[in-house]
Coordinates of N, CA and C and ligand atoms in Angstrom, one line a residue:
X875 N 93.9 122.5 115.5 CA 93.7 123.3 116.7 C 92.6 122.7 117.6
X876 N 92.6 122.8 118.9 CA 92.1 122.5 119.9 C 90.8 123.6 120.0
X877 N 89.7 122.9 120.1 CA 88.6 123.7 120.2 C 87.7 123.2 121.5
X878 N 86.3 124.6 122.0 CA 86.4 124.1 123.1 C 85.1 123.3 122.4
X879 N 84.2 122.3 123.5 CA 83.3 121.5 123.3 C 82.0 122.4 123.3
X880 N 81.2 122.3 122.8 CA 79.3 122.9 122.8 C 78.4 122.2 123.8
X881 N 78.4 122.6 124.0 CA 77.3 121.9 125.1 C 76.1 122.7 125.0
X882 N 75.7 123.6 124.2 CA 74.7 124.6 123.7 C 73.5 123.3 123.4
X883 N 72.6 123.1 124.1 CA 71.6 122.0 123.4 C 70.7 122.8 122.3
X884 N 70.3 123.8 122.2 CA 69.8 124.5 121.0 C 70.4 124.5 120.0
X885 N 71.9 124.8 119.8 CA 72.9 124.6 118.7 C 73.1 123.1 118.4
X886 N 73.4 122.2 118.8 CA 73.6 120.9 118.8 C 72.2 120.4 118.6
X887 N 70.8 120.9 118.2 CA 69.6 120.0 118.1 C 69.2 120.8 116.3
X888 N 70.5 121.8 115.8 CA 70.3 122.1 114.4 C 71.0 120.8 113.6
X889 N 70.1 120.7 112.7 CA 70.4 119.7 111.8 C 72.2 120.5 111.1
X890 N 73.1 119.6 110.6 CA 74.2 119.9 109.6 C 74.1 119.3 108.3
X891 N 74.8 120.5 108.2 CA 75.0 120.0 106.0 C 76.3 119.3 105.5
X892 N 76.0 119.4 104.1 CA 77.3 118.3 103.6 C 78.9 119.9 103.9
X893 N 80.0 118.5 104.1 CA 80.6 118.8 104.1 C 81.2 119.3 103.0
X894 N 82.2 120.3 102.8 CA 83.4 120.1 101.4 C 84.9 120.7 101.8
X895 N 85.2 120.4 100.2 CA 86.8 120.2 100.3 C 87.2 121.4 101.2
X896 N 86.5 122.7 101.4 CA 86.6 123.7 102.1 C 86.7 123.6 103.5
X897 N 86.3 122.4 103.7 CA 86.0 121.7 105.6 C 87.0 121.4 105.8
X898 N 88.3 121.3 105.3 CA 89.4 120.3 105.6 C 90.3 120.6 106.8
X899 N 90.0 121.9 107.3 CA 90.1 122.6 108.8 C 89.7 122.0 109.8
X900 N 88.5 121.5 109.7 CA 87.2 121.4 110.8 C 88.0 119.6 111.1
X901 N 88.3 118.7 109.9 CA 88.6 117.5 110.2 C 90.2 117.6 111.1
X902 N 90.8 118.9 110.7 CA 92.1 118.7 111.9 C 91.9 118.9 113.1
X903 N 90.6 119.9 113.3 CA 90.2 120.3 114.2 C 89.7 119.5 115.2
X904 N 88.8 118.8 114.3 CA 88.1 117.8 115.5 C 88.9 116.2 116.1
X905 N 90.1 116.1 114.9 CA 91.1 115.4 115.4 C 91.6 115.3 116.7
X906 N 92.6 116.9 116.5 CA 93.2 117.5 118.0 C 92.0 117.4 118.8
X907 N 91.0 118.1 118.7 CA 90.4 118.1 120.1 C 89.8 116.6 120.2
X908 N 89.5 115.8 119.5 CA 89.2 114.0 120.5 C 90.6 113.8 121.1
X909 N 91.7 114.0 120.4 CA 93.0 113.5 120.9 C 93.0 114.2 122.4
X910 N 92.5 115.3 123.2 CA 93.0 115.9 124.1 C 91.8 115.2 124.8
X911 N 90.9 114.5 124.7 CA 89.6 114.4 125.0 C 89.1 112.8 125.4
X912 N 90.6 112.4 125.0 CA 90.5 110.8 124.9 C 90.3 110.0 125.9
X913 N 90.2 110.7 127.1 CA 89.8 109.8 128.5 C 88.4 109.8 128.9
X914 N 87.8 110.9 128.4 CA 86.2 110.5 128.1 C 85.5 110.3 127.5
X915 N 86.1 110.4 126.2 CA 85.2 110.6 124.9 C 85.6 109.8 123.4
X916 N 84.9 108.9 122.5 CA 85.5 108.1 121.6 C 85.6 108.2 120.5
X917 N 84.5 109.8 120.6 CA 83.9 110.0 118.6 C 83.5 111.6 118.9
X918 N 83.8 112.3 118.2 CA 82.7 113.7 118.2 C 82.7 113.6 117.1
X919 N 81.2 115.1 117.0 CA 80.8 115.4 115.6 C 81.0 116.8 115.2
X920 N 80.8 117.1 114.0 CA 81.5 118.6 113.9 C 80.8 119.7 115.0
X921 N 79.5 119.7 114.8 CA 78.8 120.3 115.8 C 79.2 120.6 117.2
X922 N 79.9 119.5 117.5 CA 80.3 119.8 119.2 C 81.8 120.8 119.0
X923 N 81.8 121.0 118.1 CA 83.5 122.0 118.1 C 82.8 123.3 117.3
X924 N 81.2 123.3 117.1 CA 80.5 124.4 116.5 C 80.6 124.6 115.3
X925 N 80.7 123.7 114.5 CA 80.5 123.7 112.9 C 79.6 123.0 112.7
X926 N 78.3 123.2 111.6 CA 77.4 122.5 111.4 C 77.6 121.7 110.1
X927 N 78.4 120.8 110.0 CA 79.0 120.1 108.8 C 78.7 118.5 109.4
X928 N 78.8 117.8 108.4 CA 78.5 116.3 108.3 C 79.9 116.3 108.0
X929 N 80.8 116.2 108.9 CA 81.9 115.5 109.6 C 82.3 114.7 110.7
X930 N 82.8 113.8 110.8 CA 82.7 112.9 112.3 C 84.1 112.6 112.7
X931 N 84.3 112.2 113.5 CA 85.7 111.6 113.9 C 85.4 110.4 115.3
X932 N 86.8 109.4 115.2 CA 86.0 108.2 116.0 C 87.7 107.6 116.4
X933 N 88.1 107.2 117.7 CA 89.0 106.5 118.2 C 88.4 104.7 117.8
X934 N 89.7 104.0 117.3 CA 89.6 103.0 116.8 C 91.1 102.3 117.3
X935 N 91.4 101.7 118.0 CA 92.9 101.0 118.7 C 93.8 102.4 119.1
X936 N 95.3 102.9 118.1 CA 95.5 103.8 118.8 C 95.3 104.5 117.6
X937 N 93.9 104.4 116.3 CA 94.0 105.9 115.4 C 92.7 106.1 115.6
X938 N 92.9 107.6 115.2 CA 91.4 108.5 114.7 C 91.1 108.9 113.7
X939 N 89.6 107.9 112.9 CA 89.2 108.0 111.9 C 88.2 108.8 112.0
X940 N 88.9 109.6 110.2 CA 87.5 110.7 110.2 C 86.9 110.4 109.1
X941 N 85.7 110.7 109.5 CA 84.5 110.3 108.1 C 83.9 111.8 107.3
X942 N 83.5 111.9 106.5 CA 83.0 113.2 105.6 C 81.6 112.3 104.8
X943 N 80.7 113.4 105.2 CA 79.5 113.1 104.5 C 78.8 111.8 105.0
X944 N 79.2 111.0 106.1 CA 79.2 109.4 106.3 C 77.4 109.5 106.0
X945 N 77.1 108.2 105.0 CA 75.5 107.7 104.6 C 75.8 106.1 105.3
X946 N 74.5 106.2 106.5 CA 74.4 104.8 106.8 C 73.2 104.0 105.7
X947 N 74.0 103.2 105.2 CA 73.2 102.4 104.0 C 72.0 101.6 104.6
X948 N 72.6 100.8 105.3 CA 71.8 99.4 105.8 C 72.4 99.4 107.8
X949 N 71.4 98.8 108.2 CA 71.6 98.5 109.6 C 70.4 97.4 110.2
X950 N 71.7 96.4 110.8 CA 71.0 95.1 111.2 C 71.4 94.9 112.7
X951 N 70.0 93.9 113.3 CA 70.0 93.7 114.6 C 70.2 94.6 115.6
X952 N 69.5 95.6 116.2 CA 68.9 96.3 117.3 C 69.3 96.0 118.1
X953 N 70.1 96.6 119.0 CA 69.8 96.5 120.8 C 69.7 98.3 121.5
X954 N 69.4 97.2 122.9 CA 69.5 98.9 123.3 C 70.9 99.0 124.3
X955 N 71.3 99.8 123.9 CA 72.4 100.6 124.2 C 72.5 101.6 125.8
X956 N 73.2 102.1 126.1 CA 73.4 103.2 127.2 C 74.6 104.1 126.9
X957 N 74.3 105.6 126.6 CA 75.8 105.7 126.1 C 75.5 107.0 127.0
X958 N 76.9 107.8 126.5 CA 76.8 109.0 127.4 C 77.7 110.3 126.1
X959 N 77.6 111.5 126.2 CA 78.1 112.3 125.1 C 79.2 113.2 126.1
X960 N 80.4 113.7 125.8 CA 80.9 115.0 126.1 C 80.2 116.1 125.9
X961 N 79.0 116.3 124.7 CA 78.2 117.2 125.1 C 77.2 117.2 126.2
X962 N 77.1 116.4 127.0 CA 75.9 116.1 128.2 C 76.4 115.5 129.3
X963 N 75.2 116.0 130.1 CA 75.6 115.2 131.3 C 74.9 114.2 131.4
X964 N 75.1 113.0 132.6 CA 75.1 111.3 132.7 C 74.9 110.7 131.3
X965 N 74.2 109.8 131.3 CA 74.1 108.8 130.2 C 72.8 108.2 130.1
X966 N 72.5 107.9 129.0 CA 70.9 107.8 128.4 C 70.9 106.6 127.6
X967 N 69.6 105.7 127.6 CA 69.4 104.6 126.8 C 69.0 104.6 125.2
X968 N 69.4 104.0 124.5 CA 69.2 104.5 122.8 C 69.2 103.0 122.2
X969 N 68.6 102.9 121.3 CA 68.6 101.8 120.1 C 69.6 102.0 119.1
X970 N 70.5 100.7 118.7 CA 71.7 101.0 118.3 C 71.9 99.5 117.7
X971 N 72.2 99.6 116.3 CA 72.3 98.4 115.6 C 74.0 97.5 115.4
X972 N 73.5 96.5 115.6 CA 75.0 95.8 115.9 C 76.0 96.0 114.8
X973 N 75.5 96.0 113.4 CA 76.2 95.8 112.0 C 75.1 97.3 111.3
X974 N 76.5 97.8 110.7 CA 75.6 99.0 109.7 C 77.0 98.9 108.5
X975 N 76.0 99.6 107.2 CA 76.6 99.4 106.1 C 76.9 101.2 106.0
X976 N 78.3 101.8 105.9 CA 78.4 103.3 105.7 C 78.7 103.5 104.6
X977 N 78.5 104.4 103.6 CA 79.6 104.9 102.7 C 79.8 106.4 103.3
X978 N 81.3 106.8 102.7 CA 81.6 108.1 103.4 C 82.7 108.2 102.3
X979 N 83.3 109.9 102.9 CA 84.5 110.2 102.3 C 85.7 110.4 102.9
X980 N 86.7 109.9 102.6 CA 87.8 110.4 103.5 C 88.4 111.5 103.7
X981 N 89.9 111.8 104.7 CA 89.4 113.2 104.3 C 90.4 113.5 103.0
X982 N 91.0 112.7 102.3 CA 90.8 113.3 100.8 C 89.8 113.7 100.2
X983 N 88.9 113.2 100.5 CA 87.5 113.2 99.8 C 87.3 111.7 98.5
X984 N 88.2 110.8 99.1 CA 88.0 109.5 98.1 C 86.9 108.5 99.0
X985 N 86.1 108.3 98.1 CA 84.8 108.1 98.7 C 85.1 106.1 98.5
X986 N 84.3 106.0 100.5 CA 84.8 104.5 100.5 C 82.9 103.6 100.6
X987 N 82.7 102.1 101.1 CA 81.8 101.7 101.5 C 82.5 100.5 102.3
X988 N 81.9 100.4 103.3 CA 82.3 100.0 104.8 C 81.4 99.7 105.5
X989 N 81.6 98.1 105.7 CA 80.7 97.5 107.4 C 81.3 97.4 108.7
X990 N 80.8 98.2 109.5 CA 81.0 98.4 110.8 C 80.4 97.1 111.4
X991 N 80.8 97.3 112.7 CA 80.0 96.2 113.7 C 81.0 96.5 115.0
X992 N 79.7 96.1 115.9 CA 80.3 96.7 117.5 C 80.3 97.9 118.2
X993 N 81.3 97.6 118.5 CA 81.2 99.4 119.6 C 81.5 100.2 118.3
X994 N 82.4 100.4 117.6 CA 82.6 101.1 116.3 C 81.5 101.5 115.7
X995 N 80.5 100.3 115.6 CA 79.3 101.1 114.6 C 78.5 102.1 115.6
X996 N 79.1 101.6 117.0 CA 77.9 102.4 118.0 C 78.2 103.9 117.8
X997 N 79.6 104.0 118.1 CA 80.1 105.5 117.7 C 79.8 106.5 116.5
X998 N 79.7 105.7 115.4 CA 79.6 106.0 114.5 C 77.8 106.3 114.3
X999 N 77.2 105.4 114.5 CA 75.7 105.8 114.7 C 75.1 107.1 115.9
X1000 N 75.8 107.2 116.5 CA 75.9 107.9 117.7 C 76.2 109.6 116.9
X1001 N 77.1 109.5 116.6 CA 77.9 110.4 116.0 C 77.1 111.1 114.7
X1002 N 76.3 110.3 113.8 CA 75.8 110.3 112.7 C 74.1 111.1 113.2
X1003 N 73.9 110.6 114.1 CA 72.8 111.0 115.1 C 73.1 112.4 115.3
X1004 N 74.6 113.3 115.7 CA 74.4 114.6 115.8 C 74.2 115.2 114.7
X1005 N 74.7 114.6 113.4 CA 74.1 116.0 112.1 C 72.9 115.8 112.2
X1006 N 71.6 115.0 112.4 CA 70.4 115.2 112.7 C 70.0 116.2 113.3
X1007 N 70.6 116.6 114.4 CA 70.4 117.3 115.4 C 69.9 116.2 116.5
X1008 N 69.9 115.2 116.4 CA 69.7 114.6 117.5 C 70.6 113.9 118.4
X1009 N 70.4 114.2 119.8 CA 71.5 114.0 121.3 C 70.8 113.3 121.9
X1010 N 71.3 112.0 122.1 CA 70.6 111.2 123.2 C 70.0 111.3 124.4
Ligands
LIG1125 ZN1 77.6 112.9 121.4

């Protein structure tokens, strides 16, 4: 289902919890809505469709990968970045590592370990940044 976006900066600055097999809604959910969303936006987090769950989702060529629970292990070489969110307006400067090491779960819940690198990890760091409650 198509859900609308949060832009609520007080809701989106609450930390999220683990996800479970009970979430498996929230990952179709946040599917459809990047799919409708796809001309501005590369990755949301549960949070922006209003669930406070450690779920992510992320455009990658023409699929969208979703992550559950994602733990960034390791992260190498720093730059800084400029990115911009569907939940905000313009775009803001951030430190963003070139190569990160994730483990996560899919949405089976079969639990993988994965090195990113590139704009991919940016998403994914970016994204991992809203269960914090932190928005660029
Ligand atoms: Zn964002």
């Amino acid at each position: 289902m198509i859900r609308t976006v949060v832009k609520d900066v007080l809701f989106l600055e609450q930390k999220s919890g683990p996800a479970t097999k009970e979430d498996v809604e929230v990952i179709n959910d946040l599917i459809d809505t990047l799919k409708v969303n796809l001309d501005y936006c590369v990755g949301m987090a549960a949070n922006m469709i209003g669930v406070k769950k450690r779920i992510l989702v992320f455009s990658v060529g023409n699929m969208i990968v979703p992550m559950v629970n994602p733990v960034i292990l390791k992260k190498e070489n720093p730059y800084e970045a400029k990115e911009s969110c569907l939940s905000l307006i313009g775009s803001r400067k951030t430190t963003r590592y070139e190569t990160i090491e994730v483990e996560y779960l899919d949405k089976n819940f079969k639990k993988h370990k994965q090195i990113f690198t590139g704009f991919t990890a940016q998403i994914i760091q970016h994204e991992v940044d809203h269960f914090e409650g932190i928005i660029i």
